Short mmCIF file of C-alpha atoms and ligand atoms in Angstrom, two decimals:
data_model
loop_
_atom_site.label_atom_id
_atom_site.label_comp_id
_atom_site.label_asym_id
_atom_site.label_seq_id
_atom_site.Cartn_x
_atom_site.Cartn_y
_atom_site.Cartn_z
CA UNK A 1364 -2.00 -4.66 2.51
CA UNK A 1365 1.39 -6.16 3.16
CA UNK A 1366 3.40 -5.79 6.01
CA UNK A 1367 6.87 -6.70 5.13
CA UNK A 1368 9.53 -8.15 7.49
CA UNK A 1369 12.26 -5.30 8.76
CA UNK A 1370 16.06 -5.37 8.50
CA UNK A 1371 17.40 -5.13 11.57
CA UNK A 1372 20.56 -3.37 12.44
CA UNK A 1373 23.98 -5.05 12.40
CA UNK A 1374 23.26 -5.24 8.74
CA UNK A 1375 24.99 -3.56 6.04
CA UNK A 1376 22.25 -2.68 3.91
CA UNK A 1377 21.48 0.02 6.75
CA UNK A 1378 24.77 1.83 5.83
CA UNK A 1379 23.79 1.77 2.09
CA UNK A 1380 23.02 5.09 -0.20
CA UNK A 1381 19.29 4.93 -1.52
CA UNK A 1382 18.85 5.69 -5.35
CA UNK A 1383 16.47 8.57 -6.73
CA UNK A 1384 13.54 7.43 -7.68
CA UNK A 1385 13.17 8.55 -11.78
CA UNK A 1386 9.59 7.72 -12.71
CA UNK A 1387 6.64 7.43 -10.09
CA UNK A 1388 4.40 4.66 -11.36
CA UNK A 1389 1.73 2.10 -9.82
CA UNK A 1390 5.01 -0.11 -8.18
CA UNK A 1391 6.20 2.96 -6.25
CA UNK A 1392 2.78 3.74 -5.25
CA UNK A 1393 2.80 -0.29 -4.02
CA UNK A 1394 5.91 -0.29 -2.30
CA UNK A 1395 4.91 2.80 -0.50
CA UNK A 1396 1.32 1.63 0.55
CA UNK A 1397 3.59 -1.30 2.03
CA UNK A 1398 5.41 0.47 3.84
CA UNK A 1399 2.65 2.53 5.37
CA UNK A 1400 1.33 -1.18 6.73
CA UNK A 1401 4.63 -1.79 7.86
CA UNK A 1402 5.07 1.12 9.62
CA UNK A 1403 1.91 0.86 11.40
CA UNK A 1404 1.53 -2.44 12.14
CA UNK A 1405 5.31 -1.82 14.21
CA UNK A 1406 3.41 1.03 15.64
CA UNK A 1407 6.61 3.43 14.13
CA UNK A 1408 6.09 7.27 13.15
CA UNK A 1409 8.51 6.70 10.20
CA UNK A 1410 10.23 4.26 8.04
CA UNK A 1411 12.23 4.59 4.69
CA UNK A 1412 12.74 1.89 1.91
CA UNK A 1413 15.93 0.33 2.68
CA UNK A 1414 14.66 -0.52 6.53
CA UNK A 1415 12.47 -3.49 4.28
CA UNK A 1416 15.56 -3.87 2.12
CA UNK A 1417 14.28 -1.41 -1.04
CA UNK A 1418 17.42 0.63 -1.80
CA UNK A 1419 14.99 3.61 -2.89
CA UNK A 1420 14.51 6.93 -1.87
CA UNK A 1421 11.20 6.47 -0.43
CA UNK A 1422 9.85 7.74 3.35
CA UNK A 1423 6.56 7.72 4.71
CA UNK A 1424 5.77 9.17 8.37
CA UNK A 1425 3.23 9.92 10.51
CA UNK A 1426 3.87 11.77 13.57
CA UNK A 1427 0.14 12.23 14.68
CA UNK A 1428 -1.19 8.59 15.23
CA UNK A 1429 -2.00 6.77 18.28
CA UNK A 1430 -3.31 3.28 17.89
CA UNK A 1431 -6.37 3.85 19.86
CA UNK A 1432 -7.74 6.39 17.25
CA UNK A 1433 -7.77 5.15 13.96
CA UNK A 1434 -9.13 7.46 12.20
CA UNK A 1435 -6.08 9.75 13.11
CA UNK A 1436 -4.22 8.61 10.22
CA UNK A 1437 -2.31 11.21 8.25
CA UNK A 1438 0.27 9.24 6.48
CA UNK A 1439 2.57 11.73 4.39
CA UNK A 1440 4.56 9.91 1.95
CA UNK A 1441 8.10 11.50 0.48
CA UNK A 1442 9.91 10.42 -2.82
CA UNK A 1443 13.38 11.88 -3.07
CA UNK A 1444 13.31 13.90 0.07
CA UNK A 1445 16.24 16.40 0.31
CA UNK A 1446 16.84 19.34 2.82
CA UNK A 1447 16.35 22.53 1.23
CA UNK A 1448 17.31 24.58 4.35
CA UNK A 1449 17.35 24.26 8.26
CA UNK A 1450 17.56 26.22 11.14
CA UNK A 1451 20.81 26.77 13.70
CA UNK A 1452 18.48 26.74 16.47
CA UNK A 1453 18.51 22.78 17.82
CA UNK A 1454 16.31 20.16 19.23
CA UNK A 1455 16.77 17.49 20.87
CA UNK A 1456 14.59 14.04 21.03
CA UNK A 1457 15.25 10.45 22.44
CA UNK A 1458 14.80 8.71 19.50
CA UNK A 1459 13.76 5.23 18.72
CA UNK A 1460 13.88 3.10 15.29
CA UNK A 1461 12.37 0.24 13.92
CA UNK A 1462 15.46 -1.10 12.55
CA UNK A 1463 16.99 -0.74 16.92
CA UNK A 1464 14.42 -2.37 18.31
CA UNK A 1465 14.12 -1.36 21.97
CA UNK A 1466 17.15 0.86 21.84
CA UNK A 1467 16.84 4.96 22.00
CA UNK A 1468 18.91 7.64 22.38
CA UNK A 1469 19.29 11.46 22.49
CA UNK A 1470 19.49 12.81 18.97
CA UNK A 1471 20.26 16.49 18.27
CA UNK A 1472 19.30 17.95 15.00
CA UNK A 1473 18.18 21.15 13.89
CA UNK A 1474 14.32 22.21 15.06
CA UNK A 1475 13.01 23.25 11.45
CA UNK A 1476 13.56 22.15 8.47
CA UNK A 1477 12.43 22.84 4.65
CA UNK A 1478 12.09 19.89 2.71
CA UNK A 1479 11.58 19.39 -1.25
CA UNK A 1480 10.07 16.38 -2.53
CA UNK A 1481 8.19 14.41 -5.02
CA UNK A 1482 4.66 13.37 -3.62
CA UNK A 1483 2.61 10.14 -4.69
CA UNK A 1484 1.42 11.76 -8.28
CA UNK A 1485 5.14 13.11 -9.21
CA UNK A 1486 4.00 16.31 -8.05
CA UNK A 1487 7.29 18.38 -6.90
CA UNK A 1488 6.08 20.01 -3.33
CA UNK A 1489 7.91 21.56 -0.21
CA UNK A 1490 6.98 20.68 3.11
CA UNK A 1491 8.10 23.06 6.05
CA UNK A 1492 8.10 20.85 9.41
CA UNK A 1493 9.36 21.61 13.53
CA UNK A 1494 8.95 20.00 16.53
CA UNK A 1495 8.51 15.64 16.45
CA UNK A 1496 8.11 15.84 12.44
CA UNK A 1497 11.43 17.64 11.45
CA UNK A 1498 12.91 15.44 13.50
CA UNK A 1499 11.64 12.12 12.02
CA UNK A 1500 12.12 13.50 8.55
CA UNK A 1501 15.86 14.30 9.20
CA UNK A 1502 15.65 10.53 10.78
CA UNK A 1503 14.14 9.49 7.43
CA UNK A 1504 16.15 11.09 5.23
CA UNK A 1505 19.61 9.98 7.28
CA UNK A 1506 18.50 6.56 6.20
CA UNK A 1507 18.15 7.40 2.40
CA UNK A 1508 21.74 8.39 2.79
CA UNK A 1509 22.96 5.35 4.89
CA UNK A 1510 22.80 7.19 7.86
CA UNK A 1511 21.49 5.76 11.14
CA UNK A 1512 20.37 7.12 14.45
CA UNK A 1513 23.37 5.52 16.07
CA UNK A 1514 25.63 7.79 14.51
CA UNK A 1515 24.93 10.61 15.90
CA UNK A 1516 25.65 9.71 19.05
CA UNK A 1517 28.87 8.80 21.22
CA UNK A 1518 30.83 6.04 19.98
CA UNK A 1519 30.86 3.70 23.34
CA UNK A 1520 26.91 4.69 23.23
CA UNK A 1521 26.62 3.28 20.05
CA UNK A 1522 28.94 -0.11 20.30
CA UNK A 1523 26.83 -0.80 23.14
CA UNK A 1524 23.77 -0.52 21.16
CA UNK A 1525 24.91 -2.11 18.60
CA UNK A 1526 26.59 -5.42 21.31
CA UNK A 1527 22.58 -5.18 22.13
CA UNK A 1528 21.49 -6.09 19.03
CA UNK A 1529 24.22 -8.81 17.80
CA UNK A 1530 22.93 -10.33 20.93
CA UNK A 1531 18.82 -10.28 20.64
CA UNK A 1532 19.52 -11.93 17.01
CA UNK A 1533 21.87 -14.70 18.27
CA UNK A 1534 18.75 -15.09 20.58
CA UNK A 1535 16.25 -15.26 17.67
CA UNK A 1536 14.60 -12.00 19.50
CA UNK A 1537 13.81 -10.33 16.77
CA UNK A 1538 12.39 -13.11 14.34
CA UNK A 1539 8.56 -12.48 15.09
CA UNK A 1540 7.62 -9.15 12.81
CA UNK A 1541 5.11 -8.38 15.00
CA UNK A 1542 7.85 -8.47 18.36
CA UNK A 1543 6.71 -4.53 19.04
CA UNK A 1544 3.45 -5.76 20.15
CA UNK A 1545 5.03 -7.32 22.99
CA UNK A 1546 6.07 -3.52 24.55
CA UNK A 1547 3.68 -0.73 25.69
CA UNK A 1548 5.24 2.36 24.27
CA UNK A 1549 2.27 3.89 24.88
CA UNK A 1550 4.25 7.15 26.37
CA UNK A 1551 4.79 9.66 23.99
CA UNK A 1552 8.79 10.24 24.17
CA UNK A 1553 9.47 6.94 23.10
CA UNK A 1554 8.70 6.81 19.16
CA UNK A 1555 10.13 4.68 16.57
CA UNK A 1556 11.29 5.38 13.02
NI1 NI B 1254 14.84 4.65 11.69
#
């Protein structure tokens, strides 16, 4: 188990395009596992390679844990995730990510979504997802393609956001990994990718 420290956003990595992932040995098997720990230990539903610096396509989520039950675990993990086909109907979410600490905003993106992937094994497998989980795999798969939260939303939104940010690192805010500990986001509209 390693948890692995998070990039957090100003940082240009964030706007970077993930590569494919060609063969799907023992070290992408590693890096996922890792990121699993990550993920959980920041008590996020989602997180893709390049939020701990991997410029990979690699996602793992998990929309159905709650810290207090951990045996509700039901990691999925996604190599070379790509959107097959979504809906016009929309949803929207106040979304969170672990790479914004503390910061969330309204997101709209469509509610379903078919989604081709590669699983742990190389396998090739489709995954149809709604409701909190096509929403954190769009989320996921925005950051594969450099693609952040922030920009969906309004440009003064997102400066502010980002102001936020410049100014928790200048403050050394965000040096402890473990700094999500410190919140209770206990309340289920709040969740962090
Ligand atoms: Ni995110």
């Amino acid at each position: 188990m390693t948890v692995l420290p998070l990039v957090i956003a100003p940082d240009p990595i964030l706007q970077q395009i993930s590569a494919p992932v060609d063969v799907v040995d023992d070290a992408v098997r590693a890096t996922l596992d890792d990121m699993l720990d990550t993920m959980y230990r920041s008590r996020g539903i989602g997180l893709a390679a390049v939020q701990i610096g991997v410029l990979k396509r690699l996602i793992v989520v998990d929309v159905h844990w709650r810290e207090e039950e951990a045996g509700t675990r039901k990691p999925l993990k996604l190599i070379n995730a790509e959107i097959l086909s979504d809906s016009e109907e929309e949803s929207a979410y106040n979304e969170g990510c672990l790479s914004f600490p503390d910061q969330f905003s309204e997101v709209v993106r469509p509610a379903y979504v078919k989604v081709g992937y590669l699983d742990e094994n190389g396998k090739k497998q489709v995954l149809e997802a709604d409701g909190l989980l096509a929403t954190c795999i769009q989320h996921e798969i925005d950051h594969t393609n450099g693609i952040n939260f922030v920009d969906h939303i309004s440009r003064l939104k997102r400066e502010m956001i980002i102001k936020k940010l410049v100014k928790g690192k200048k403050l050394g805010l965000f040096d402890h990994d473990d700094h999500h500990h410190d919140h209770d986001h206990a309340h289920g509209e709040h969740c962090n990718h």
